[in-house]
Short mmCIF file of C-alpha atoms in Angstrom, two decimals:
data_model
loop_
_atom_site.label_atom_id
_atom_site.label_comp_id
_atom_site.label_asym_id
_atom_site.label_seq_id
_atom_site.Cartn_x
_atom_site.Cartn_y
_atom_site.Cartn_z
CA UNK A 329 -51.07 19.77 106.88
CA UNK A 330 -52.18 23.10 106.51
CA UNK A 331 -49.20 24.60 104.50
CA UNK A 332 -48.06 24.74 100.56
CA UNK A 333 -44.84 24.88 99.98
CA UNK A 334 -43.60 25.55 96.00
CA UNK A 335 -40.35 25.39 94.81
CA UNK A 336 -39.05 27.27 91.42
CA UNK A 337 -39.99 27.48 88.41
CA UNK A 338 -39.10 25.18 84.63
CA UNK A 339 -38.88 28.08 82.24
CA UNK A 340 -40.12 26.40 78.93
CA UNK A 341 -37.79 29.31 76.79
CA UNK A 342 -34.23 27.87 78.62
CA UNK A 343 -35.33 24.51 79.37
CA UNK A 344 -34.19 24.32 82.53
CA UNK A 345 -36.13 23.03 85.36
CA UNK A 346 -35.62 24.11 89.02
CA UNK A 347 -38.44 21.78 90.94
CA UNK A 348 -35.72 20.32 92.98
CA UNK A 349 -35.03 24.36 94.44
CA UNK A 350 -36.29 25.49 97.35
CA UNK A 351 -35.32 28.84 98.36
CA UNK A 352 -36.74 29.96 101.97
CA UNK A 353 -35.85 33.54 101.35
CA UNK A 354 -37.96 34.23 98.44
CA UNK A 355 -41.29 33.23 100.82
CA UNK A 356 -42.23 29.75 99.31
CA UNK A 357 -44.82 28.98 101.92
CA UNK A 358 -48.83 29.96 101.77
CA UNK A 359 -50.87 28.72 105.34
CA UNK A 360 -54.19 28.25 105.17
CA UNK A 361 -56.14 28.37 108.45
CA UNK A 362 -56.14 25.55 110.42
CA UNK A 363 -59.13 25.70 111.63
CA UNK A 364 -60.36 24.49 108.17
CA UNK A 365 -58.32 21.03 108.55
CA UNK A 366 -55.99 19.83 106.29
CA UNK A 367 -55.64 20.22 102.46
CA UNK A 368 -56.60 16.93 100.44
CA UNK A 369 -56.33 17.94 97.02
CA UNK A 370 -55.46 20.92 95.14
CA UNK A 371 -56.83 21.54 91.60
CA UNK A 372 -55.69 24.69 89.13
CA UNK A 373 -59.02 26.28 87.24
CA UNK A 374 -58.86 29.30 85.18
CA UNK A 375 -55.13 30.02 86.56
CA UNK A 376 -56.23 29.73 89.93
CA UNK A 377 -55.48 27.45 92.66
CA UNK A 378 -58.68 25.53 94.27
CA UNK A 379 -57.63 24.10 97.66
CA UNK A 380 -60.29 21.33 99.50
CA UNK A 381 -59.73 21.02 102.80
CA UNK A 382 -61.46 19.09 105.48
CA UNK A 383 -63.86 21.27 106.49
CA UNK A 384 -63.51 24.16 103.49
CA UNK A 385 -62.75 24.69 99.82
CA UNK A 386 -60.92 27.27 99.35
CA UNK A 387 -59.30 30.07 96.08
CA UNK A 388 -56.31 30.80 96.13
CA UNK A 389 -55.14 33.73 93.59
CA UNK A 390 -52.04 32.74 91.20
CA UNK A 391 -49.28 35.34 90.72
CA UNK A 392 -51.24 38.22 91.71
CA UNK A 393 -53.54 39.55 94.59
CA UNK A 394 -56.46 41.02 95.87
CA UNK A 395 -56.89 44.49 97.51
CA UNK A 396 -59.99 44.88 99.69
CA UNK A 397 -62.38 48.07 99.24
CA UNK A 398 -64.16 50.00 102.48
CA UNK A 399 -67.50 48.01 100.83
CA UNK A 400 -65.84 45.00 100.95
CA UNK A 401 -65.18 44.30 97.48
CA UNK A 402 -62.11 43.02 96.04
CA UNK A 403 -59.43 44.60 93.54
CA UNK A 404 -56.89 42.42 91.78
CA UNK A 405 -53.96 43.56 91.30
CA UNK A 406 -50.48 42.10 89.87
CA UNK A 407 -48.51 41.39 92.06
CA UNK A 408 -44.70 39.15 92.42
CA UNK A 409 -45.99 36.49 94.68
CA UNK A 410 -46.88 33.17 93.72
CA UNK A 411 -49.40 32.75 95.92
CA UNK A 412 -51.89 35.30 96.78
CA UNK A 413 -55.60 35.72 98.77
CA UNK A 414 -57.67 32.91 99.98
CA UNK A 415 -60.40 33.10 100.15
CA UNK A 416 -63.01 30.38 101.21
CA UNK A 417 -66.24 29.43 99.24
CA UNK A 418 -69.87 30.26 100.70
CA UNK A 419 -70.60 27.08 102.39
CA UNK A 420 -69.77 25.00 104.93
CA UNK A 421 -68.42 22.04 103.20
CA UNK A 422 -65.36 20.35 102.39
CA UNK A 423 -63.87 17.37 101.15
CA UNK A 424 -63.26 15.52 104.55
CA UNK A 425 -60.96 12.84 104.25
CA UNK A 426 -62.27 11.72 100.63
CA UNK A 427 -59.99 13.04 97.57
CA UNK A 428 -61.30 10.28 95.82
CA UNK A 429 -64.15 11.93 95.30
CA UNK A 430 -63.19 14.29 93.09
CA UNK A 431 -64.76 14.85 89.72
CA UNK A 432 -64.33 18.06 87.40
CA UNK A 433 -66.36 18.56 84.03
CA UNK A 434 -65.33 22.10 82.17
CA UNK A 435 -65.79 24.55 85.76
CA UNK A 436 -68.07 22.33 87.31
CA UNK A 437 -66.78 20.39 90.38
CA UNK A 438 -68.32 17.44 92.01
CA UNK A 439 -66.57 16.24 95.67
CA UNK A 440 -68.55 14.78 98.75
CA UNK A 441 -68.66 15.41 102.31
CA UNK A 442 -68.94 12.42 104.91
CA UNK A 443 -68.69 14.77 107.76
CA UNK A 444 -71.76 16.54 106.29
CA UNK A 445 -73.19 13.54 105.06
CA UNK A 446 -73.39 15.72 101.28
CA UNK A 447 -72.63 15.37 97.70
CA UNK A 448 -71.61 19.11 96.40
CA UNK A 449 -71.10 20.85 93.61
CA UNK A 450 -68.53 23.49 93.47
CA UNK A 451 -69.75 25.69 90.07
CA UNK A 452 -69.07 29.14 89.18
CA UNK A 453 -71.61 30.32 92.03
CA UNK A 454 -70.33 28.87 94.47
CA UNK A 455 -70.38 25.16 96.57
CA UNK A 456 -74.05 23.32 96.19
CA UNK A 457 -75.17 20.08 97.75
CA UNK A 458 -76.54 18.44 95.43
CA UNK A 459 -77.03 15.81 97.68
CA UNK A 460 -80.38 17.57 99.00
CA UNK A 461 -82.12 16.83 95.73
CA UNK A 462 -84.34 13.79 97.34
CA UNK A 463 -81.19 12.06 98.14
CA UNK A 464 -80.73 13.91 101.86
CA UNK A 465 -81.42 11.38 103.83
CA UNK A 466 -80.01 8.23 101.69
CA UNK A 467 -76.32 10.36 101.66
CA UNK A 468 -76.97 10.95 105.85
CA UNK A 469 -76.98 7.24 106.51
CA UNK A 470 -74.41 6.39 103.84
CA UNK A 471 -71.79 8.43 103.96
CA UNK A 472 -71.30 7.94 107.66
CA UNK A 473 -70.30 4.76 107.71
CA UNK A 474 -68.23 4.84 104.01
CA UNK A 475 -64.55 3.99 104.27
CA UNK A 476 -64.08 4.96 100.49
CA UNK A 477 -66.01 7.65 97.96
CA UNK A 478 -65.03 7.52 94.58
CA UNK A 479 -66.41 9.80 91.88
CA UNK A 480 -65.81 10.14 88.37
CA UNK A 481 -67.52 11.71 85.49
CA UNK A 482 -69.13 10.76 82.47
CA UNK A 483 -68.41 12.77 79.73
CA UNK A 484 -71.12 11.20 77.36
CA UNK A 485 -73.76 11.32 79.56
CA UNK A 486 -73.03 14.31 81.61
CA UNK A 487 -73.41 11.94 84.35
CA UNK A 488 -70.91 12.36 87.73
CA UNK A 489 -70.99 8.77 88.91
CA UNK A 490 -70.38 8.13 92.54
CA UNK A 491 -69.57 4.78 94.47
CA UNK A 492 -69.62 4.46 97.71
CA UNK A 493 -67.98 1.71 99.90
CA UNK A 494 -68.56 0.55 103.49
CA UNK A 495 -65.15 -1.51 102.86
CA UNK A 496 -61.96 -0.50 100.62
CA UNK A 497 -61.88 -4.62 100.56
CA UNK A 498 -62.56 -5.12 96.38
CA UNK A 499 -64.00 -8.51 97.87
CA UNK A 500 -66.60 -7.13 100.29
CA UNK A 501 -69.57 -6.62 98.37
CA UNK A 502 -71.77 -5.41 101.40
CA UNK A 503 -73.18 -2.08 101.07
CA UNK A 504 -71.70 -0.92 98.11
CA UNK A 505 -73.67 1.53 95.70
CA UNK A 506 -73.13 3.54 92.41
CA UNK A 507 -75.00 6.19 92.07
CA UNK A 508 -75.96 8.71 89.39
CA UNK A 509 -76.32 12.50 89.34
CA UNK A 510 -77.67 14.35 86.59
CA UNK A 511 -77.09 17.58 85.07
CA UNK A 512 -79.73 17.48 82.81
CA UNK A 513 -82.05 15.72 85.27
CA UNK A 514 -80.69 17.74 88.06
CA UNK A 515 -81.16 14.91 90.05
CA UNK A 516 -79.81 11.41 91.13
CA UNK A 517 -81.47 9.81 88.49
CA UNK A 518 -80.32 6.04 89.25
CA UNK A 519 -78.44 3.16 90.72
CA UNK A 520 -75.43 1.43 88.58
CA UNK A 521 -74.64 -2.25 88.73
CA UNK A 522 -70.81 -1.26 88.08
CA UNK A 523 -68.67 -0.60 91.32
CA UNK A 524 -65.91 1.49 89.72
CA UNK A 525 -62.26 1.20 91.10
CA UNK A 526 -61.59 4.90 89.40
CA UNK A 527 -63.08 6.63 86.36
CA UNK A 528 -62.51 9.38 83.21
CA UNK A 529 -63.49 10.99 80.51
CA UNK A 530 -61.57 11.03 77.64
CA UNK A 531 -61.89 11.85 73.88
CA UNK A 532 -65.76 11.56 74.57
CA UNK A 533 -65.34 8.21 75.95
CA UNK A 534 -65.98 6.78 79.44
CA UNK A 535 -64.04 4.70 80.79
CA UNK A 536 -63.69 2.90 84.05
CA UNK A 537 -61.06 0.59 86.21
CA UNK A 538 -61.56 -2.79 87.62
CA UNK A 539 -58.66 -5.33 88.73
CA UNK A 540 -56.21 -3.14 86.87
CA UNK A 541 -58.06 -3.05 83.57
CA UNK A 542 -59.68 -0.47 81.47
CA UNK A 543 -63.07 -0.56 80.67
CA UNK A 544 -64.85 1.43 78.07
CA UNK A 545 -68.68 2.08 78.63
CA UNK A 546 -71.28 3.32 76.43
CA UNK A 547 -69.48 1.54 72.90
CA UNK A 548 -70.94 2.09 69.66
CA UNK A 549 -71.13 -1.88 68.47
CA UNK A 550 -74.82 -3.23 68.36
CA UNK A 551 -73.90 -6.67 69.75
CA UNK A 552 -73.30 -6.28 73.09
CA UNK A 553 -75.25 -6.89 76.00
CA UNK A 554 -76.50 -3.52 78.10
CA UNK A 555 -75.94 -4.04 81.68
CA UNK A 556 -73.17 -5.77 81.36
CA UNK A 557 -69.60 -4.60 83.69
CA UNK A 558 -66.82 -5.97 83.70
CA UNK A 559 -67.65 -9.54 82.21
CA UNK A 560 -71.07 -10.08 85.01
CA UNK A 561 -74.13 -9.69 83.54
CA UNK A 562 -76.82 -7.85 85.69
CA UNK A 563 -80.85 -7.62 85.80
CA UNK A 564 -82.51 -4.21 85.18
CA UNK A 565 -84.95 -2.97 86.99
CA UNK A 566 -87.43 0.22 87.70
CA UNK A 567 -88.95 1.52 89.92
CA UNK A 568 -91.92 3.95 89.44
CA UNK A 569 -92.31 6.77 91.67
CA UNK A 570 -96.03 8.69 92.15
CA UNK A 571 -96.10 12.23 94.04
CA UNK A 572 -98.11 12.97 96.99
CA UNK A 573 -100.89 13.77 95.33
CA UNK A 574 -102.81 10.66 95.08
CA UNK A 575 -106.32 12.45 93.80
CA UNK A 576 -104.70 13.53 90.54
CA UNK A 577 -104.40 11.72 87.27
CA UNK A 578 -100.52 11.35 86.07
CA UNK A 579 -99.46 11.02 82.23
CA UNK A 580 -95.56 9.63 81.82
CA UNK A 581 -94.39 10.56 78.49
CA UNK A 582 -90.60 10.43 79.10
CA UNK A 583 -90.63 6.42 79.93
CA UNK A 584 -88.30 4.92 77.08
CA UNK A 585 -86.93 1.38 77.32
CA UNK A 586 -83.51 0.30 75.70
CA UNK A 587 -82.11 -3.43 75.97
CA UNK A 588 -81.09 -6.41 74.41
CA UNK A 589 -83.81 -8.82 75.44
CA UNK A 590 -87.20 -8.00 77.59
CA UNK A 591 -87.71 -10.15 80.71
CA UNK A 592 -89.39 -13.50 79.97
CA UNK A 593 -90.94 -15.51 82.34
#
């Protein structure tokens, strides 16, 4: 659970692929530390491996190395193995059991914790939980009891969307919420109707999965309905949220409506 193990290489100037070779004597292994738990996904960025364990994400150097100075800093240098130095993010946080989670925009990397009860952020300076922007508490009481996280990212919005189910049953509508983190925003800036089966970006396009079928969101035709996934049509609502200040006068000038219809009564 803890080990890679890579086999040779397919050289793109011969043609010939080796995957199915596994030579023990060249030192195909890499262990991580088992004390971080066992590795759920694995994701190359910038010619690097990333590696998310249970309990810590983790970079791993590609075909070269890293030799440590008397201050601590590290030199890289070329080296012949595959694998090289890992070395964990600042952070206590992993992926726990939930691969699913997994979103990735250009370096920015969007997973979530249910040990932790977090959402994070893995970005250039390290792991974040993004979760802790006025969402602490909600992502505590959720995440504990979620049987299945799955995150995707919205391209045209620059939007990671997460849902979050208390049952992997696609029939068990209890307790089941999409919700919405913005970079812009940098915030979770709302709840979605749609409960997402998986989720891309593609081409800038968004599209998501329901009973096998692909779904495109956002479309540029005027005549259909907003708030409408996958065929149910849903009621839109806000809610307006004051500070603690209750003594001083408040001006909104971001508060735009888009829809079809208004409510009628």
């Amino acid at each position: 659970k803890n080990d890679i193990i890579f086999s040779q290489i397919y050289n793109d100037a011969t043609k010939i692929a080796r995957y199915n070779e596994f030579i023990f004597a060249d030192n195909i292994t890499k262990k991580l530390n088992s004390e971080y738990g066992s590795i759920q996904k694995l994701y190359t960025r910038q010619g690097d491996v990333i590696a998310f364990c249970e309990n810590k994400v983790l970079k791993i150097l590609a075909n070269k190395d890293a030799l440590f100075n008397a201050d601590g800093k590290a030199q890289l240098l070329s080296s012949t193995n595959v694998l090289g130095q890992a070395t964990p993010f600042a952070g206590d946080y992993g992926i726990s059991k939930n691969p699913e989670s997994f979103a990735v925009e250009e370096y920015r990397i969007y997973f979530t914790d249910k040990d932790r009860g977090a959402a994070c952020r893995l970005s250039m300076d390290g792991i974040t939980a993004i979760s802790d922007h006025g969402m602490k508490d909600w992502f505590n009481d959720n995440l504990e009891t979620a049987t299945s996280a799955i995150g995707s990212y919205d391209g045209k919005k620059n939007e990671y969307n997460l849902t979050i189910h208390s049952s992997t049953n696609p029939n068990y509508k209890k307790n089941v919420y999409t919700v919405t983190f913005s970079e812009r925003g940098k915030g979770w800036t709302s709840f979605k109707s749609f409960i997402q089966e998986s989720g891309l970006s593609m081409s800038n396009e968004y599209y998501t999965f329901k009973d096998g079928s692909m779904y495109l969101h956002h479309p540029d035709q005027t005549d259909v309905y907003r708030n409408n996934f996958y065929g149910t049509q849903y009621t839109s609502t806000l809610d307006v949220l004051f500070n603690d200040s209750p003594g001083s006068v408040k001006l909104f000038k971001t508060v735009n409506y888009e829809g079809s219809k208004s409510k009628e009564v």
